Short mmCIF file of C-alpha atoms in Angstrom, two decimals:
data_model
loop_
_atom_site.label_atom_id
_atom_site.label_comp_id
_atom_site.label_asym_id
_atom_site.label_seq_id
_atom_site.Cartn_x
_atom_site.Cartn_y
_atom_site.Cartn_z
CA UNK A 73 29.96 -77.74 37.24
CA UNK A 74 31.83 -77.41 34.30
CA UNK A 75 34.69 -79.67 33.82
CA UNK A 76 38.36 -79.16 32.44
CA UNK A 77 40.57 -81.79 30.47
CA UNK A 78 42.50 -82.75 27.60
CA UNK A 79 41.90 -85.17 24.98
CA UNK A 80 45.25 -84.19 23.15
CA UNK A 81 48.12 -86.98 23.07
CA UNK A 82 50.37 -86.33 26.67
CA UNK A 83 53.07 -84.24 26.22
CA UNK A 84 51.83 -82.10 22.42
CA UNK A 85 51.52 -78.24 23.36
CA UNK A 86 47.94 -76.91 23.93
CA UNK A 87 45.49 -73.41 24.94
CA UNK A 88 44.39 -75.39 28.13
CA UNK A 89 48.13 -75.14 29.97
CA UNK A 90 49.13 -76.52 32.97
CA UNK A 91 46.87 -75.31 35.06
CA UNK A 92 44.14 -75.15 33.43
CA UNK A 93 42.34 -73.96 37.50
CA UNK A 94 44.39 -70.70 37.94
CA UNK A 95 44.87 -67.59 36.64
CA UNK A 96 48.36 -67.29 34.22
CA UNK A 97 50.07 -64.03 35.54
CA UNK A 98 52.70 -63.05 33.33
CA UNK A 99 55.72 -64.33 35.03
CA UNK A 100 54.49 -67.53 34.22
CA UNK A 101 54.28 -67.27 31.11
CA UNK A 102 57.01 -66.11 30.71
CA UNK A 103 58.80 -68.57 32.07
CA UNK A 104 56.67 -71.15 29.87
CA UNK A 105 58.61 -69.33 27.26
CA UNK A 106 55.49 -67.09 25.78
CA UNK A 107 56.33 -63.73 24.46
CA UNK A 108 59.44 -65.25 22.97
CA UNK A 109 60.25 -66.51 19.71
CA UNK A 110 62.88 -66.19 16.88
CA UNK A 111 61.20 -65.92 13.78
CA UNK A 112 59.80 -62.75 11.48
CA UNK A 113 56.83 -61.71 11.08
CA UNK A 114 56.88 -63.37 7.71
CA UNK A 115 58.26 -66.60 8.38
CA UNK A 116 55.08 -66.94 11.97
CA UNK A 117 53.20 -66.31 8.61
CA UNK A 118 54.76 -68.99 6.47
CA UNK A 119 54.49 -71.31 9.73
CA UNK A 120 50.82 -70.34 9.70
CA UNK A 121 50.09 -71.06 6.34
CA UNK A 122 52.36 -74.18 6.38
CA UNK A 123 50.26 -75.41 9.50
CA UNK A 124 46.55 -74.22 7.60
CA UNK A 125 45.10 -74.01 10.70
CA UNK A 126 41.09 -71.53 10.60
CA UNK A 127 39.71 -69.02 12.92
CA UNK A 128 37.80 -70.53 16.03
CA UNK A 129 34.63 -68.41 15.99
CA UNK A 130 32.69 -69.79 13.94
CA UNK A 131 33.09 -68.74 10.07
CA UNK A 132 36.47 -71.40 10.38
CA UNK A 133 38.36 -69.14 7.31
CA UNK A 134 42.30 -69.65 7.01
CA UNK A 135 44.06 -68.05 9.59
CA UNK A 136 46.89 -66.74 6.81
CA UNK A 137 44.58 -65.93 4.26
CA UNK A 138 42.70 -63.65 7.18
CA UNK A 139 46.00 -62.07 8.19
CA UNK A 140 47.30 -61.66 4.20
CA UNK A 141 44.00 -59.94 3.25
CA UNK A 142 44.59 -57.31 6.20
CA UNK A 143 48.38 -56.70 5.94
CA UNK A 144 47.81 -55.96 1.91
CA UNK A 145 44.67 -54.27 2.12
CA UNK A 146 46.27 -50.30 3.51
CA UNK A 147 48.51 -48.86 6.03
CA UNK A 148 47.84 -48.41 9.95
CA UNK A 149 45.56 -51.87 10.24
CA UNK A 150 43.60 -52.80 13.61
CA UNK A 151 43.29 -56.14 14.75
CA UNK A 152 40.76 -57.14 17.56
CA UNK A 153 40.78 -59.89 19.70
CA UNK A 154 37.21 -61.20 19.67
CA UNK A 155 36.55 -63.11 22.86
CA UNK A 156 32.31 -62.00 22.82
CA UNK A 157 30.50 -65.33 22.89
CA UNK A 158 27.61 -65.74 22.07
CA UNK A 159 26.45 -69.20 21.44
CA UNK A 160 25.05 -70.02 25.17
CA UNK A 161 26.73 -73.36 24.83
CA UNK A 162 30.45 -71.71 24.68
CA UNK A 163 32.70 -71.59 27.15
CA UNK A 164 36.14 -71.64 25.71
CA UNK A 165 36.48 -67.88 24.57
CA UNK A 166 35.27 -66.62 28.71
CA UNK A 167 37.52 -69.14 29.98
CA UNK A 168 40.29 -68.72 27.87
CA UNK A 169 40.67 -64.85 28.83
CA UNK A 170 39.56 -65.31 32.44
CA UNK A 171 42.50 -67.98 32.61
CA UNK A 172 45.54 -67.29 29.89
CA UNK A 173 44.95 -64.06 29.17
CA UNK A 174 48.89 -63.28 28.39
CA UNK A 175 48.23 -66.23 25.83
CA UNK A 176 45.69 -64.44 23.82
CA UNK A 177 47.74 -61.08 23.85
CA UNK A 178 50.68 -63.16 22.95
CA UNK A 179 48.86 -63.75 19.80
CA UNK A 180 47.44 -60.45 19.08
CA UNK A 181 50.63 -58.92 19.54
CA UNK A 182 52.44 -61.76 16.42
CA UNK A 183 48.89 -60.66 14.61
CA UNK A 184 49.63 -57.10 14.52
CA UNK A 185 53.64 -57.30 13.67
CA UNK A 186 52.10 -59.97 10.88
CA UNK A 187 49.51 -57.45 8.99
CA UNK A 188 51.22 -54.30 10.11
CA UNK A 189 49.11 -53.35 12.82
CA UNK A 190 49.13 -50.17 15.03
CA UNK A 191 46.54 -50.94 17.77
CA UNK A 192 44.69 -53.65 19.32
CA UNK A 193 41.49 -54.05 20.98
CA UNK A 194 40.56 -56.93 23.70
CA UNK A 195 36.48 -56.96 22.96
CA UNK A 196 34.45 -58.90 25.07
CA UNK A 197 30.87 -58.70 27.49
CA UNK A 198 32.06 -60.98 30.23
CA UNK A 199 33.13 -58.34 33.45
CA UNK A 200 35.86 -61.06 34.71
CA UNK A 201 37.57 -61.39 31.89
CA UNK A 202 37.54 -57.97 31.60
CA UNK A 203 39.12 -58.03 34.81
CA UNK A 204 42.28 -60.48 33.86
CA UNK A 205 43.10 -58.15 30.52
CA UNK A 206 43.28 -55.48 32.00
CA UNK A 207 45.76 -56.93 35.16
CA UNK A 208 47.18 -58.92 32.21
CA UNK A 209 48.02 -55.57 30.36
CA UNK A 210 49.27 -53.83 33.77
CA UNK A 211 51.95 -56.62 34.67
CA UNK A 212 53.12 -56.91 30.74
CA UNK A 213 52.60 -53.17 28.65
CA UNK A 214 52.13 -54.30 25.24
CA UNK A 215 54.37 -52.65 22.63
CA UNK A 216 51.40 -51.02 20.57
CA UNK A 217 48.32 -49.48 22.17
CA UNK A 218 46.11 -52.00 23.51
CA UNK A 219 42.43 -50.99 24.69
CA UNK A 220 40.08 -53.64 26.64
CA UNK A 221 35.93 -52.40 24.78
CA UNK A 222 33.07 -54.34 26.32
CA UNK A 223 29.50 -55.00 24.95
CA UNK A 224 26.44 -56.23 26.40
CA UNK A 225 26.03 -60.39 25.75
CA UNK A 226 23.89 -61.14 22.89
CA UNK A 227 24.21 -63.61 20.25
CA UNK A 228 24.74 -60.90 17.29
CA UNK A 229 27.12 -59.24 19.24
CA UNK A 230 30.21 -61.55 18.08
CA UNK A 231 29.62 -60.64 14.45
CA UNK A 232 32.74 -59.22 12.73
CA UNK A 233 30.30 -56.12 11.62
CA UNK A 234 28.60 -55.95 15.08
CA UNK A 235 32.01 -55.77 16.77
CA UNK A 236 33.74 -53.05 14.50
CA UNK A 237 29.92 -51.51 14.45
CA UNK A 238 30.42 -51.58 19.20
CA UNK A 239 33.94 -50.76 18.90
CA UNK A 240 33.60 -47.54 16.27
CA UNK A 241 31.29 -46.18 19.07
CA UNK A 242 27.81 -47.95 17.99
CA UNK A 243 25.84 -50.58 18.78
CA UNK A 244 26.72 -53.84 18.31
CA UNK A 245 24.52 -54.71 15.62
CA UNK A 246 25.57 -56.59 12.52
CA UNK A 247 25.59 -53.94 9.40
CA UNK A 248 24.96 -55.60 5.88
CA UNK A 249 28.39 -56.88 4.71
CA UNK A 250 30.62 -55.18 2.42
CA UNK A 251 32.51 -53.66 2.44
CA UNK A 252 34.28 -56.29 5.15
CA UNK A 253 36.20 -55.49 8.57
CA UNK A 254 39.23 -56.49 6.27
CA UNK A 255 38.84 -53.77 3.52
CA UNK A 256 36.98 -50.93 6.23
CA UNK A 257 36.80 -51.82 9.97
CA UNK A 258 37.58 -49.42 13.13
CA UNK A 259 38.07 -45.93 12.14
CA UNK A 260 37.92 -47.11 8.92
CA UNK A 261 41.15 -49.04 8.72
CA UNK A 262 41.47 -52.82 7.49
CA UNK A 263 40.69 -54.84 10.75
CA UNK A 264 40.99 -58.17 11.59
CA UNK A 265 38.71 -59.34 14.07
CA UNK A 266 39.89 -62.76 15.26
CA UNK A 267 38.34 -65.22 17.61
CA UNK A 268 40.81 -65.32 21.23
CA UNK A 269 41.25 -68.95 20.59
CA UNK A 270 42.70 -68.60 17.13
CA UNK A 271 45.05 -65.83 18.07
CA UNK A 272 45.82 -68.14 21.36
CA UNK A 273 46.62 -70.51 18.56
CA UNK A 274 49.34 -67.97 16.93
CA UNK A 275 50.73 -67.79 19.33
CA UNK A 276 51.26 -71.39 20.88
CA UNK A 277 52.63 -71.67 16.60
CA UNK A 278 55.12 -69.02 17.66
CA UNK A 279 56.33 -70.59 20.34
CA UNK A 280 56.80 -74.18 19.00
CA UNK A 281 56.82 -73.67 15.59
CA UNK A 282 57.60 -77.56 15.20
CA UNK A 283 54.56 -78.06 16.72
CA UNK A 284 52.58 -76.14 14.13
CA UNK A 285 50.31 -79.67 12.67
CA UNK A 286 48.91 -80.18 16.33
CA UNK A 287 48.24 -76.35 17.40
CA UNK A 288 46.46 -76.33 13.63
CA UNK A 289 44.14 -79.57 14.49
CA UNK A 290 43.99 -79.32 17.95
CA UNK A 291 40.76 -77.13 19.33
CA UNK A 292 38.85 -76.52 22.31
CA UNK A 293 34.97 -77.67 23.11
CA UNK A 294 32.71 -77.31 24.80
CA UNK A 295 30.44 -80.47 25.45
CA UNK A 296 27.04 -80.64 27.69
CA UNK A 297 23.84 -81.88 27.66
CA UNK A 298 22.84 -86.07 28.17
CA UNK A 299 22.42 -85.55 31.83
CA UNK A 300 25.96 -84.88 33.19
CA UNK A 301 28.49 -82.40 33.21
CA UNK A 302 29.73 -80.13 30.24
CA UNK A 303 32.67 -80.29 29.69
CA UNK A 304 35.58 -78.04 28.13
CA UNK A 305 38.13 -79.66 26.48
CA UNK A 306 41.29 -79.85 24.10
CA UNK A 307 40.76 -82.15 21.08
CA UNK A 308 42.06 -83.43 18.11
CA UNK A 309 40.65 -83.33 14.65
CA UNK A 310 39.74 -86.63 14.21
CA UNK A 311 38.12 -87.76 17.38
CA UNK A 312 34.35 -89.02 16.55
CA UNK A 313 31.61 -87.42 18.51
CA UNK A 314 30.63 -91.04 19.96
CA UNK A 315 34.13 -90.51 21.86
CA UNK A 316 33.52 -87.21 22.83
CA UNK A 317 30.06 -88.01 24.26
CA UNK A 318 31.66 -90.28 25.86
CA UNK A 319 34.60 -88.22 27.44
CA UNK A 320 31.88 -85.58 28.92
CA UNK A 321 29.65 -88.62 30.30
CA UNK A 322 26.65 -89.36 27.73
CA UNK A 323 27.90 -93.17 26.65
CA UNK A 324 24.83 -93.60 24.53
CA UNK A 325 23.56 -90.03 22.99
CA UNK A 326 20.42 -90.16 21.13
CA UNK A 327 22.43 -87.36 18.26
CA UNK A 328 23.75 -84.04 18.74
CA UNK A 329 22.99 -80.07 18.29
CA UNK A 330 26.55 -79.50 16.83
CA UNK A 331 28.10 -76.64 16.51
CA UNK A 332 26.30 -74.34 19.09
CA UNK A 333 23.08 -73.40 17.42
CA UNK A 334 24.24 -73.37 13.88
CA UNK A 335 25.13 -76.50 13.05
CA UNK A 336 21.92 -78.57 13.62
CA UNK A 337 21.01 -81.92 14.49
CA UNK A 338 22.61 -85.03 13.78
CA UNK A 339 21.18 -88.35 14.21
CA UNK A 340 22.99 -91.28 16.38
CA UNK A 341 23.61 -92.71 12.98
CA UNK A 342 26.82 -89.65 12.49
CA UNK A 343 27.93 -90.29 16.14
CA UNK A 344 31.11 -92.13 14.24
CA UNK A 345 31.73 -88.94 12.19
CA UNK A 346 35.29 -87.59 12.62
CA UNK A 347 35.52 -83.96 14.48
CA UNK A 348 36.72 -81.74 12.07
CA UNK A 349 35.82 -78.41 9.88
CA UNK A 350 35.67 -80.38 6.40
CA UNK A 351 34.08 -83.68 7.89
CA UNK A 352 31.41 -81.91 9.45
CA UNK A 353 30.50 -79.78 6.42
CA UNK A 354 30.59 -82.41 4.10
CA UNK A 355 28.01 -84.51 6.59
CA UNK A 356 25.62 -80.95 6.64
CA UNK A 357 26.92 -79.92 9.88
CA UNK A 358 29.40 -77.27 10.87
CA UNK A 359 32.18 -77.55 14.12
CA UNK A 360 31.71 -73.79 14.65
CA UNK A 361 32.56 -72.92 18.09
CA UNK A 362 32.80 -75.80 18.87
CA UNK A 363 29.62 -76.09 20.91
CA UNK A 364 28.38 -79.71 21.28
CA UNK A 365 25.15 -80.67 23.14
CA UNK A 366 24.63 -84.10 23.63
CA UNK A 367 21.15 -85.89 23.41
CA UNK A 368 20.27 -88.23 25.98
CA UNK A 369 17.86 -91.24 25.00
CA UNK A 370 15.53 -90.84 26.35
CA UNK A 371 14.66 -86.50 25.39
CA UNK A 372 13.47 -85.95 22.18
CA UNK A 373 15.02 -83.90 19.59
CA UNK A 374 11.85 -81.68 18.78
CA UNK A 375 12.12 -80.08 22.49
CA UNK A 376 15.73 -79.41 21.71
CA UNK A 377 15.14 -77.89 18.38
CA UNK A 378 12.62 -75.76 19.76
CA UNK A 379 14.10 -74.77 22.52
CA UNK A 380 16.99 -73.44 20.05
CA UNK A 381 15.29 -71.68 17.85
CA UNK A 382 13.30 -69.79 20.35
CA UNK A 383 16.39 -68.84 21.91
CA UNK A 384 17.32 -67.92 18.64
CA UNK A 385 14.01 -65.28 18.03
CA UNK A 386 14.52 -64.10 21.32
CA UNK A 387 18.28 -63.12 20.64
CA UNK A 388 16.97 -61.16 16.96
CA UNK A 389 18.84 -57.85 16.30
CA UNK A 390 15.54 -57.11 14.79
CA UNK A 391 16.99 -54.79 11.92
CA UNK A 392 16.08 -57.33 8.94
CA UNK A 393 12.31 -58.17 8.79
CA UNK A 394 12.77 -61.78 7.17
CA UNK A 395 14.34 -62.47 10.08
CA UNK A 396 12.03 -61.35 12.86
CA UNK A 397 9.31 -63.04 10.54
CA UNK A 398 11.03 -65.88 9.47
CA UNK A 399 12.92 -66.59 13.05
CA UNK A 400 9.17 -66.35 14.81
CA UNK A 401 7.44 -68.78 12.10
CA UNK A 402 9.66 -71.39 12.28
CA UNK A 403 10.28 -71.09 16.65
CA UNK A 404 6.48 -71.08 16.23
CA UNK A 405 5.66 -73.90 13.86
CA UNK A 406 8.78 -76.44 16.13
CA UNK A 407 6.79 -75.28 18.87
CA UNK A 408 3.62 -76.10 17.70
CA UNK A 409 4.67 -79.61 17.03
CA UNK A 410 5.99 -80.35 21.11
CA UNK A 411 2.64 -79.14 21.89
CA UNK A 412 0.46 -81.60 19.45
CA UNK A 413 -0.89 -78.53 17.71
CA UNK A 414 0.65 -78.52 14.61
CA UNK A 415 -1.20 -77.42 11.14
CA UNK A 416 -1.68 -79.17 8.40
CA UNK A 417 1.44 -79.11 5.88
CA UNK A 418 3.84 -78.08 8.56
CA UNK A 419 6.47 -80.53 7.08
CA UNK A 420 6.41 -79.19 3.98
CA UNK A 421 5.86 -75.46 5.12
CA UNK A 422 9.42 -75.77 7.27
CA UNK A 423 11.20 -77.48 4.52
CA UNK A 424 9.95 -74.67 2.29
CA UNK A 425 11.68 -71.89 4.69
CA UNK A 426 14.73 -74.23 5.75
CA UNK A 427 15.72 -73.59 2.28
CA UNK A 428 14.53 -70.22 1.36
CA UNK A 429 15.32 -68.09 4.43
CA UNK A 430 18.91 -68.49 5.02
CA UNK A 431 21.16 -65.91 3.79
CA UNK A 432 18.70 -63.32 3.67
CA UNK A 433 19.91 -61.67 6.91
CA UNK A 434 22.55 -59.10 7.62
CA UNK A 435 24.11 -61.96 10.30
CA UNK A 436 23.85 -65.95 10.46
CA UNK A 437 20.95 -65.97 12.96
CA UNK A 438 18.51 -66.75 10.28
CA UNK A 439 20.64 -68.35 8.74
CA UNK A 440 20.66 -70.97 11.72
CA UNK A 441 17.35 -71.09 12.89
CA UNK A 442 16.69 -72.62 9.32
CA UNK A 443 19.35 -75.18 9.73
CA UNK A 444 18.27 -76.31 12.98
CA UNK A 445 14.62 -76.84 11.33
CA UNK A 446 16.45 -78.46 8.14
CA UNK A 447 18.49 -80.26 10.19
CA UNK A 448 15.58 -81.74 12.39
CA UNK A 449 13.66 -82.44 9.15
CA UNK A 450 16.92 -84.76 7.93
CA UNK A 451 17.58 -86.23 11.22
CA UNK A 452 14.65 -87.01 12.92
CA UNK A 453 11.50 -87.53 10.01
CA UNK A 454 9.80 -90.02 11.70
CA UNK A 455 9.38 -88.12 15.06
CA UNK A 456 8.45 -85.09 13.41
CA UNK A 457 5.98 -87.20 11.64
CA UNK A 458 4.77 -88.50 15.46
CA UNK A 459 4.26 -85.15 16.33
CA UNK A 460 2.00 -84.48 13.84
CA UNK A 461 -0.83 -87.32 15.18
CA UNK A 462 -0.12 -87.07 18.75
CA UNK A 463 1.09 -84.62 21.71
CA UNK A 464 4.85 -86.33 22.99
CA UNK A 465 5.03 -86.59 26.19
CA UNK A 466 8.88 -86.72 26.51
CA UNK A 467 8.20 -83.20 25.05
CA UNK A 468 5.83 -82.42 28.46
CA UNK A 469 9.08 -82.00 29.66
CA UNK A 470 11.00 -78.62 28.75
CA UNK A 471 14.40 -79.38 27.34
CA UNK A 472 17.70 -78.69 29.49
CA UNK A 473 19.11 -75.39 29.49
CA UNK A 474 21.06 -74.22 26.46
CA UNK A 475 23.57 -72.44 28.67
CA UNK A 476 26.60 -73.76 30.31
CA UNK A 477 28.94 -72.18 33.26
CA UNK A 478 32.65 -71.10 32.29
CA UNK A 479 34.74 -73.35 34.26
CA UNK A 480 35.92 -72.05 37.58
CA UNK A 481 39.27 -70.44 37.62
CA UNK A 482 41.33 -69.50 40.62
CA UNK A 483 41.85 -65.61 40.50
CA UNK A 484 45.78 -65.48 42.37
CA UNK A 485 47.88 -67.62 40.67
CA UNK A 486 49.19 -70.53 42.79
CA UNK A 487 53.10 -69.87 44.05
CA UNK A 488 55.56 -71.85 41.79
CA UNK A 489 58.57 -73.03 43.96
CA UNK A 490 61.84 -71.88 42.67
CA UNK A 491 64.29 -74.74 41.81
CA UNK A 492 67.58 -74.20 43.09
CA UNK A 493 70.97 -76.10 42.11
CA UNK A 494 72.55 -78.58 44.57
CA UNK A 495 75.78 -78.89 44.38
CA UNK A 496 77.23 -81.45 42.23
CA UNK A 497 73.45 -82.38 41.18
CA UNK A 498 71.54 -81.29 38.09
CA UNK A 499 68.48 -79.06 38.04
CA UNK A 500 65.57 -81.15 38.39
#
């Protein structure tokens, strides 16, 4: 069972809300100040610019810059809430759409006001999330047409160009860029494809502009591995990986797979690294979608790397020869380490592929496989060498599952008692 918790200071605004286990209806969201705000679109964009939030889907672009790019690109732009969570270890987007659909829709409408968009889409593959979003749209019809578009769940289906291609009626497969979606997206119009958490934080910032810095410098993370239950947590930037591991239940991890399958492996000497896009990038890894899988002390990182690359190879869109060949070769090489059948020259071959393959595919899948291989060589060189000499006993047991279950969200809101002002007393 996936738990939910907040590691942010008490009383600060956050996307988890007051009742994370209950689906929030329109009345509850209105009572909490949703869909309101006195700032204009220009003022809100200035507040977003000052706070400096980044996208939460993986790339981490500055939100204000993306909004401006779509606004300035031409007439009749489109906004898309991207809730397709391809990373197997991430659950935050599906949880947000199931539990707080109005927060996401509020952010989508704010983004539409800023960019001048005339229509919007919510893009997802999770049936339960789709039901909650449609119910939210019926509860409070938005000011512009918003359509829910469902797709088949794959690793690449949430990539920006795949989102546009699917909404345009094609398959959810990435295409080579340029043009990027802010130049030519849905129906040929400039299109903002924004992760649902990024939109939720726009809505929070609109409701609480005084808390803009906190809103921008907090993030949802999905923590798993180590033999403990997964944890969906809202955390401030600056938390160390060690602190997150203890909160999740893995007090002494042997390392971690960071940023879903994109950020690569880090060893135990990185556990005191502070969480944040810039600090992680400087250390050669990435926050990505915020999924972090910790290694238990007895778990072998080679086995985890093998499972990660095998998943990527299976999820390849099979459109790019470099991806099919490159990801498959990395899978086979790391897999041979786990079985003690590695061929001579494996380390130099892996290093060469990890260096040469990034950027050669239409999406980030090949990059993720190459980064996993390169990070394994950097973080655990002694273990890689030991796997060349003899089979690894720890690798005989398969790595734990990469997937994480979405936290349970009750389908019906809990009735909220009405506050009654008694004569001669203040309302509580």
